[in-house]
PDB file of C-alpha atoms and ligand atoms in Angstrom:
ATOM      1  CA  MET A   1      -7.357 160.542 121.461  1.00  0.00           C
ATOM      2  CA  PRO A   2      -9.045 158.937 123.958  1.00  0.00           C
ATOM      3  CA  HIS A   3      -6.664 157.102 126.263  1.00  0.00           C
ATOM      4  CA  ALA A   4      -7.401 153.908 126.249  1.00  0.00           C
ATOM      5  CA  ASP A   5      -6.137 154.206 122.519  1.00  0.00           C
ATOM      6  CA  SER A   6      -2.934 154.192 123.119  1.00  0.00           C
ATOM      7  CA  VAL A   7      -2.453 150.667 123.864  1.00  0.00           C
ATOM      8  CA  TYR A   8      -3.546 150.024 119.751  1.00  0.00           C
ATOM      9  CA  LEU A   9      -0.723 148.265 118.337  1.00  0.00           C
ATOM     10  CA  PRO A  10       0.223 149.690 114.528  1.00  0.00           C
ATOM     11  CA  GLY A  11       0.648 146.415 112.301  1.00  0.00           C
ATOM     12  CA  TYR A  12       4.490 147.562 111.674  1.00  0.00           C
ATOM     13  CA  ILE A  13       5.538 146.189 115.140  1.00  0.00           C
ATOM     14  CA  GLN A  14       6.850 143.285 114.631  1.00  0.00           C
ATOM     15  CA  THR A  15       9.935 142.908 117.081  1.00  0.00           C
ATOM     16  CA  LYS A  16      10.457 143.467 120.416  1.00  0.00           C
ATOM     17  CA  THR A  17      12.210 146.409 120.370  1.00  0.00           C
ATOM     18  CA  GLU A  18      10.061 148.138 117.932  1.00  0.00           C
ATOM     19  CA  PHE A  19       6.956 147.303 120.321  1.00  0.00           C
ATOM     20  CA  TRP A  20       8.873 148.588 123.507  1.00  0.00           C
ATOM     21  CA  ASP A  21      10.084 151.583 122.086  1.00  0.00           C
ATOM     22  CA  HIS A  22       6.303 152.196 120.857  1.00  0.00           C
ATOM     23  CA  VAL A  23       5.182 151.783 124.231  1.00  0.00           C
ATOM     24  CA  HIS A  24       7.806 154.276 125.464  1.00  0.00           C
ATOM     25  CA  LEU A  25       6.304 157.064 123.265  1.00  0.00           C
ATOM     26  CA  GLN A  26       2.780 156.169 124.398  1.00  0.00           C
ATOM     27  CA  LEU A  27       3.868 156.110 128.168  1.00  0.00           C
ATOM     28  CA  GLN A  28       5.583 159.684 127.422  1.00  0.00           C
ATOM     29  CA  ALA A  29       2.335 161.081 125.960  1.00  0.00           C
ATOM     30  CA  LEU A  30      -0.002 159.644 128.950  1.00  0.00           C
ATOM     31  CA  LEU A  31       2.374 160.936 131.965  1.00  0.00           C
ATOM     32  CA  GLU A  32       3.189 164.837 130.052  1.00  0.00           C
ATOM     33  CA  ASP A  33       0.324 166.230 131.789  1.00  0.00           C
ATOM     34  CA  GLN A  34       0.930 165.288 136.013  1.00  0.00           C
ATOM     35  CA  ARG A  35       3.930 164.142 137.755  1.00  0.00           C
ATOM     36  CA  TYR A  36       1.599 162.304 140.622  1.00  0.00           C
ATOM     37  CA  TRP A  37       3.221 158.711 141.098  1.00  0.00           C
ATOM     38  CA  VAL A  38       0.242 157.162 141.983  1.00  0.00           C
ATOM     39  CA  SER A  39      -1.472 157.915 138.927  1.00  0.00           C
ATOM     40  CA  ASN A  40       1.758 157.643 137.004  1.00  0.00           C
ATOM     41  CA  LEU A  41       2.447 153.838 137.717  1.00  0.00           C
ATOM     42  CA  SER A  42      -1.281 153.310 137.278  1.00  0.00           C
ATOM     43  CA  ASN A  43      -1.413 153.973 133.815  1.00  0.00           C
ATOM     44  CA  ALA A  44       1.897 152.389 133.137  1.00  0.00           C
ATOM     45  CA  ALA A  45       0.829 149.150 134.525  1.00  0.00           C
ATOM     46  CA  SER A  46      -2.374 149.380 132.675  1.00  0.00           C
ATOM     47  CA  LEU A  47      -0.264 150.389 129.449  1.00  0.00           C
ATOM     48  CA  ILE A  48       2.217 147.539 129.750  1.00  0.00           C
ATOM     49  CA  TYR A  49      -0.210 144.915 130.426  1.00  0.00           C
ATOM     50  CA  SER A  50      -2.502 146.031 127.594  1.00  0.00           C
ATOM     51  CA  SER A  51       0.024 146.223 125.171  1.00  0.00           C
ATOM     52  CA  LEU A  52       1.904 142.898 126.330  1.00  0.00           C
ATOM     53  CA  SER A  53      -2.060 141.350 125.729  1.00  0.00           C
ATOM     54  CA  ALA A  54      -2.203 143.018 122.207  1.00  0.00           C
ATOM     55  CA  PHE A  55       1.384 141.642 120.937  1.00  0.00           C
ATOM     56  CA  SER A  56       0.419 138.323 120.063  1.00  0.00           C
ATOM     57  CA  LYS A  57       3.479 137.503 118.269  1.00  0.00           C
ATOM     58  CA  TYR A  58       5.291 136.860 121.653  1.00  0.00           C
ATOM     59  CA  PHE A  59       2.664 137.456 124.706  1.00  0.00           C
ATOM     60  CA  GLY A  60      -0.646 137.767 123.367  1.00  0.00           C
ATOM     61  CA  ASP A  61      -1.803 133.925 123.204  1.00  0.00           C
ATOM     62  CA  SER A  62      -3.109 132.239 126.513  1.00  0.00           C
ATOM     63  CA  GLU A  63      -0.207 129.839 126.828  1.00  0.00           C
ATOM     64  CA  ARG A  64       2.294 132.642 126.680  1.00  0.00           C
ATOM     65  CA  ALA A  65       0.207 135.552 128.177  1.00  0.00           C
ATOM     66  CA  VAL A  66       1.559 137.954 130.878  1.00  0.00           C
ATOM     67  CA  ASN A  67      -0.719 137.470 133.706  1.00  0.00           C
ATOM     68  CA  TRP A  68       0.564 140.178 135.829  1.00  0.00           C
ATOM     69  CA  ALA A  69       2.256 143.545 135.508  1.00  0.00           C
ATOM     70  CA  GLY A  70       2.553 145.989 138.398  1.00  0.00           C
ATOM     71  CA  PHE A  71       4.930 148.153 140.690  1.00  0.00           C
ATOM     72  CA  TYR A  72       5.946 147.338 143.979  1.00  0.00           C
ATOM     73  CA  VAL A  73       7.517 150.605 146.054  1.00  0.00           C
ATOM     74  CA  ARG A  74       9.236 151.437 149.439  1.00  0.00           C
ATOM     75  CA  GLY A  75       6.434 151.543 151.906  1.00  0.00           C
ATOM     76  CA  ASP A  76       7.734 154.778 153.159  1.00  0.00           C
ATOM     77  CA  LEU A  77       7.233 156.775 150.051  1.00  0.00           C
ATOM     78  CA  PHE A  78       3.214 156.167 150.423  1.00  0.00           C
ATOM     79  CA  PRO A  79       0.987 158.979 150.974  1.00  0.00           C
ATOM     80  CA  ARG A  80       0.544 159.607 154.533  1.00  0.00           C
ATOM     81  CA  PRO A  81      -2.671 159.031 155.965  1.00  0.00           C
ATOM     82  CA  ARG A  82      -4.230 162.277 156.874  1.00  0.00           C
ATOM     83  CA  ILE A  83      -7.819 161.977 158.070  1.00  0.00           C
ATOM     84  CA  CYS A  84      -7.813 158.927 159.910  1.00  0.00           C
ATOM     85  CA  LYS A  85      -5.269 157.751 162.710  1.00  0.00           C
ATOM     86  CA  GLU A  86      -1.660 158.227 161.782  1.00  0.00           C
ATOM     87  CA  SER A  87      -0.437 155.025 161.206  1.00  0.00           C
ATOM     88  CA  PRO A  88       3.858 154.837 160.386  1.00  0.00           C
ATOM     89  CA  LEU A  89       4.716 154.018 156.714  1.00  0.00           C
ATOM     90  CA  PRO A  90       6.978 151.056 156.974  1.00  0.00           C
ATOM     91  CA  ASP A  91      10.424 151.223 155.577  1.00  0.00           C
ATOM     92  CA  ASP A  92      11.446 147.498 155.862  1.00  0.00           C
ATOM     93  CA  LYS A  93       8.706 146.601 152.989  1.00  0.00           C
ATOM     94  CA  LEU A  94       7.756 147.216 149.801  1.00  0.00           C
ATOM     95  CA  LEU A  95       4.046 147.606 149.238  1.00  0.00           C
ATOM     96  CA  LEU A  96       1.958 146.955 146.475  1.00  0.00           C
ATOM     97  CA  GLY A  97       1.574 149.398 143.982  1.00  0.00           C
ATOM     98  CA  PRO A  98      -0.747 150.309 140.795  1.00  0.00           C
ATOM     99  CA  PHE A  99      -0.953 146.839 138.868  1.00  0.00           C
ATOM    100  CA  CYS A 100      -2.876 144.819 136.314  1.00  0.00           C
ATOM    101  CA  GLY A 101      -3.682 141.176 136.811  1.00  0.00           C
ATOM    102  CA  LYS A 102      -5.172 138.870 139.704  1.00  0.00           C
ATOM    103  CA  PRO A 103      -4.745 140.216 143.323  1.00  0.00           C
ATOM    104  CA  ALA A 104      -0.965 139.601 144.458  1.00  0.00           C
ATOM    105  CA  CYS A 105       0.647 139.928 147.885  1.00  0.00           C
ATOM    106  CA  GLN A 106       0.495 143.311 149.877  1.00  0.00           C
ATOM    107  CA  PHE A 107       4.071 143.518 150.604  1.00  0.00           C
ATOM    108  CA  ILE A 108       7.740 142.072 150.585  1.00  0.00           C
ATOM    109  CA  PRO A 109       9.948 141.874 152.927  1.00  0.00           C
ATOM    110  CA  VAL A 110      13.370 143.747 152.088  1.00  0.00           C
ATOM    111  CA  ALA A 111      14.968 144.187 155.938  1.00  0.00           C
ATOM    112  CA  PRO A 112      18.219 142.474 155.186  1.00  0.00           C
ATOM    113  CA  GLY A 113      18.070 138.788 156.484  1.00  0.00           C
ATOM    114  CA  LYS A 114      14.556 139.155 156.072  1.00  0.00           C
ATOM    115  CA  GLU A 115      14.202 139.868 152.358  1.00  0.00           C
ATOM    116  CA  ARG A 116      12.516 136.721 150.205  1.00  0.00           C
ATOM    117  CA  GLY A 117      11.720 136.463 146.539  1.00  0.00           C
ATOM    118  CA  VAL A 118      12.454 138.068 142.989  1.00  0.00           C
ATOM    119  CA  CYS A 119      11.369 141.494 144.017  1.00  0.00           C
ATOM    120  CA  SER A 120      13.087 141.838 146.897  1.00  0.00           C
ATOM    121  CA  ALA A 121      16.236 140.620 145.267  1.00  0.00           C
ATOM    122  CA  ALA A 122      16.237 143.092 142.234  1.00  0.00           C
ATOM    123  CA  TYR A 123      15.579 145.924 144.923  1.00  0.00           C
ATOM    124  CA  LEU A 124      18.353 145.077 147.004  1.00  0.00           C
ATOM    125  CA  LYS A 125      20.626 144.663 144.071  1.00  0.00           C
ATOM    126  CA  GLY A 126      19.613 147.332 142.228  1.00  0.00           C
ATOM    127  CA  GLU A 127      19.710 145.268 139.091  1.00  0.00           C
ATOM    128  CA  THR A 128      16.843 143.732 136.930  1.00  0.00           C
ATOM    129  CA  LEU A 129      16.651 139.824 137.411  1.00  0.00           C
ATOM    130  CA  LEU A 130      14.650 137.813 134.627  1.00  0.00           C
ATOM    131  CA  VAL A 131      13.956 134.509 135.982  1.00  0.00           C
ATOM    132  CA  PRO A 132      13.467 131.950 133.176  1.00  0.00           C
ATOM    133  CA  ASP A 133      11.976 129.167 135.595  1.00  0.00           C
ATOM    134  CA  VAL A 134      10.291 130.789 138.888  1.00  0.00           C
ATOM    135  CA  GLU A 135       9.937 127.136 140.572  1.00  0.00           C
ATOM    136  CA  ALA A 136      14.345 127.153 139.931  1.00  0.00           C
ATOM    137  CA  TYR A 137      14.535 130.317 141.953  1.00  0.00           C
ATOM    138  CA  PRO A 138      15.020 129.760 145.621  1.00  0.00           C
ATOM    139  CA  GLY A 139      12.654 131.671 147.720  1.00  0.00           C
ATOM    140  CA  HIS A 140      10.217 132.631 144.760  1.00  0.00           C
ATOM    141  CA  ILE A 141       7.006 134.403 145.690  1.00  0.00           C
ATOM    142  CA  ALA A 142       4.109 132.737 144.349  1.00  0.00           C
ATOM    143  CA  CYS A 143       1.530 134.701 144.115  1.00  0.00           C
ATOM    144  CA  ASP A 144      -0.037 133.378 141.626  1.00  0.00           C
ATOM    145  CA  GLY A 145       0.563 129.327 140.996  1.00  0.00           C
ATOM    146  CA  GLU A 146       0.438 129.389 137.422  1.00  0.00           C
ATOM    147  CA  THR A 147       3.214 131.643 136.739  1.00  0.00           C
ATOM    148  CA  LYS A 148       6.341 130.618 135.182  1.00  0.00           C
ATOM    149  CA  SER A 149       8.493 133.310 134.286  1.00  0.00           C
ATOM    150  CA  GLU A 150       9.619 136.448 135.871  1.00  0.00           C
ATOM    151  CA  ILE A 151      11.283 139.626 134.798  1.00  0.00           C
ATOM    152  CA  VAL A 152      11.360 142.432 137.802  1.00  0.00           C
ATOM    153  CA  CYS A 153      13.062 145.760 137.248  1.00  0.00           C
ATOM    154  CA  PRO A 154      14.020 148.003 139.872  1.00  0.00           C
ATOM    155  CA  LEU A 155      13.156 151.740 139.768  1.00  0.00           C
ATOM    156  CA  LEU A 156      16.300 153.803 140.046  1.00  0.00           C
ATOM    157  CA  LEU A 157      16.482 157.275 140.957  1.00  0.00           C
ATOM    158  CA  GLU A 158      19.373 159.695 140.437  1.00  0.00           C
ATOM    159  CA  HIS A 159      19.340 161.849 143.431  1.00  0.00           C
ATOM    160  CA  GLU A 160      21.957 164.785 144.328  1.00  0.00           C
ATOM    161  CA  GLY A 161      24.533 162.430 143.051  1.00  0.00           C
ATOM    162  CA  SER A 162      23.482 158.967 144.543  1.00  0.00           C
ATOM    163  CA  THR A 163      21.233 156.412 143.028  1.00  0.00           C
ATOM    164  CA  MET A 164      18.239 155.637 145.027  1.00  0.00           C
ATOM    165  CA  VAL A 165      16.087 152.360 144.688  1.00  0.00           C
ATOM    166  CA  LEU A 166      12.376 153.469 145.016  1.00  0.00           C
ATOM    167  CA  GLY A 167      10.817 150.289 144.121  1.00  0.00           C
ATOM    168  CA  VAL A 168      10.820 147.838 141.223  1.00  0.00           C
ATOM    169  CA  LEU A 169       8.488 146.790 137.982  1.00  0.00           C
ATOM    170  CA  ASP A 170       7.571 143.474 137.906  1.00  0.00           C
ATOM    171  CA  LEU A 171       5.993 141.357 134.889  1.00  0.00           C
ATOM    172  CA  ASP A 172       5.068 137.505 135.498  1.00  0.00           C
ATOM    173  CA  CYS A 173       4.445 135.224 132.653  1.00  0.00           C
ATOM    174  CA  LEU A 174       2.505 131.920 131.944  1.00  0.00           C
ATOM    175  CA  ALA A 175       5.276 130.996 129.960  1.00  0.00           C
ATOM    176  CA  LEU A 176       8.857 129.602 130.726  1.00  0.00           C
ATOM    177  CA  ASN A 177      11.271 131.515 129.414  1.00  0.00           C
ATOM    178  CA  GLY A 178       8.591 134.302 128.868  1.00  0.00           C
ATOM    179  CA  PHE A 179      11.227 137.422 128.720  1.00  0.00           C
ATOM    180  CA  ASP A 180      14.977 138.024 127.370  1.00  0.00           C
ATOM    181  CA  GLU A 181      17.129 140.410 126.986  1.00  0.00           C
ATOM    182  CA  GLU A 182      15.217 142.591 124.945  1.00  0.00           C
ATOM    183  CA  ASP A 183      12.508 142.829 127.272  1.00  0.00           C
ATOM    184  CA  LYS A 184      14.871 143.831 129.878  1.00  0.00           C
ATOM    185  CA  ALA A 185      16.429 146.463 127.898  1.00  0.00           C
ATOM    186  CA  GLY A 186      12.719 148.009 126.994  1.00  0.00           C
ATOM    187  CA  LEU A 187      11.357 147.572 130.781  1.00  0.00           C
ATOM    188  CA  GLU A 188      14.852 149.199 132.099  1.00  0.00           C
ATOM    189  CA  LYS A 189      14.055 152.278 129.468  1.00  0.00           C
ATOM    190  CA  ILE A 190      10.237 152.414 130.794  1.00  0.00           C
ATOM    191  CA  ALA A 191      11.475 152.224 134.360  1.00  0.00           C
ATOM    192  CA  LYS A 192      13.378 155.510 133.831  1.00  0.00           C
ATOM    193  CA  LEU A 193      10.492 156.955 132.237  1.00  0.00           C
ATOM    194  CA  VAL A 194       8.337 156.560 135.287  1.00  0.00           C
ATOM    195  CA  VAL A 195      10.631 157.442 137.567  1.00  0.00           C
ATOM    196  CA  ASN A 196      11.707 160.804 136.224  1.00  0.00           C
ATOM    197  CA  SER A 197       7.964 161.491 135.455  1.00  0.00           C
ATOM    198  CA  SER A 198       6.714 161.518 138.690  1.00  0.00           C
ATOM    199  CA  ASP A 199       7.699 163.203 141.999  1.00  0.00           C
ATOM    200  CA  TRP A 200       8.484 161.285 144.964  1.00  0.00           C
TER     201      TRP A 200
HETATM  202  N1  SME B 301       7.219 136.354 142.243  1.00  0.00           N
HETATM  203  C1  SME B 301       7.250 137.892 143.356  1.00  0.00           C
HETATM  204  C2  SME B 301       6.171 138.580 143.806  1.00  0.00           C
HETATM  205  C3  SME B 301       5.417 139.415 143.208  1.00  0.00           C
HETATM  206  S1  SME B 301       4.444 138.573 142.300  1.00  0.00           S
HETATM  207  O1  SME B 301       4.555 137.907 141.475  1.00  0.00           O
HETATM  208  C4  SME B 301       3.429 139.912 141.921  1.00  0.00           C
HETATM  209  C5  SME B 301       8.829 137.447 144.064  1.00  0.00           C
HETATM  210  O2  SME B 301       9.108 136.478 144.237  1.00  0.00           O
HETATM  211  O3  SME B 301       8.946 138.877 144.565  1.00  0.00           O
END
């Protein structure tokens, strides 16, 4: 099957749970070939964004569309430059990772006392945050003034008996209350799959 066909949504999919289970299956197939996180997160962002756009019952039409889907990843996990001058990788910022949508902020500060926005809060708490109205969220970072609601899910890795937070998976929506508990459950499963399918 051509890779692009993985965004095709079969007609039986009506509920959000069916939708997220389907996206999870498609992503499993896409990621089985290799473990490089840049590639895996790129295809995950594309699959999530394109599948949500095709799910017209909840997200497909222009007023309720998901306008951004992507990742912010801990700066010190990025590939180190090897050819040009070496610059240190920051451990006090999440850097923009693979995404689909309009251009977004290049980094998000997460150092204690300097943190700001929904992504840093989800990262520091290690918990998914559902924001029904971004304007009511203190410190929200408005990368796109059209965004009305948001969900941010941390990327959690179980490693040597402890839980590490590697970054976040962020979805933005043009409608208020764009996401709910079913999206949260589905997205957390997707985040787990992405983390466990990649080397960090
Ligand atoms: N709104 C996010 C910033 C990232 S963009 O939405 C892509 C925040 O408040 O952290």
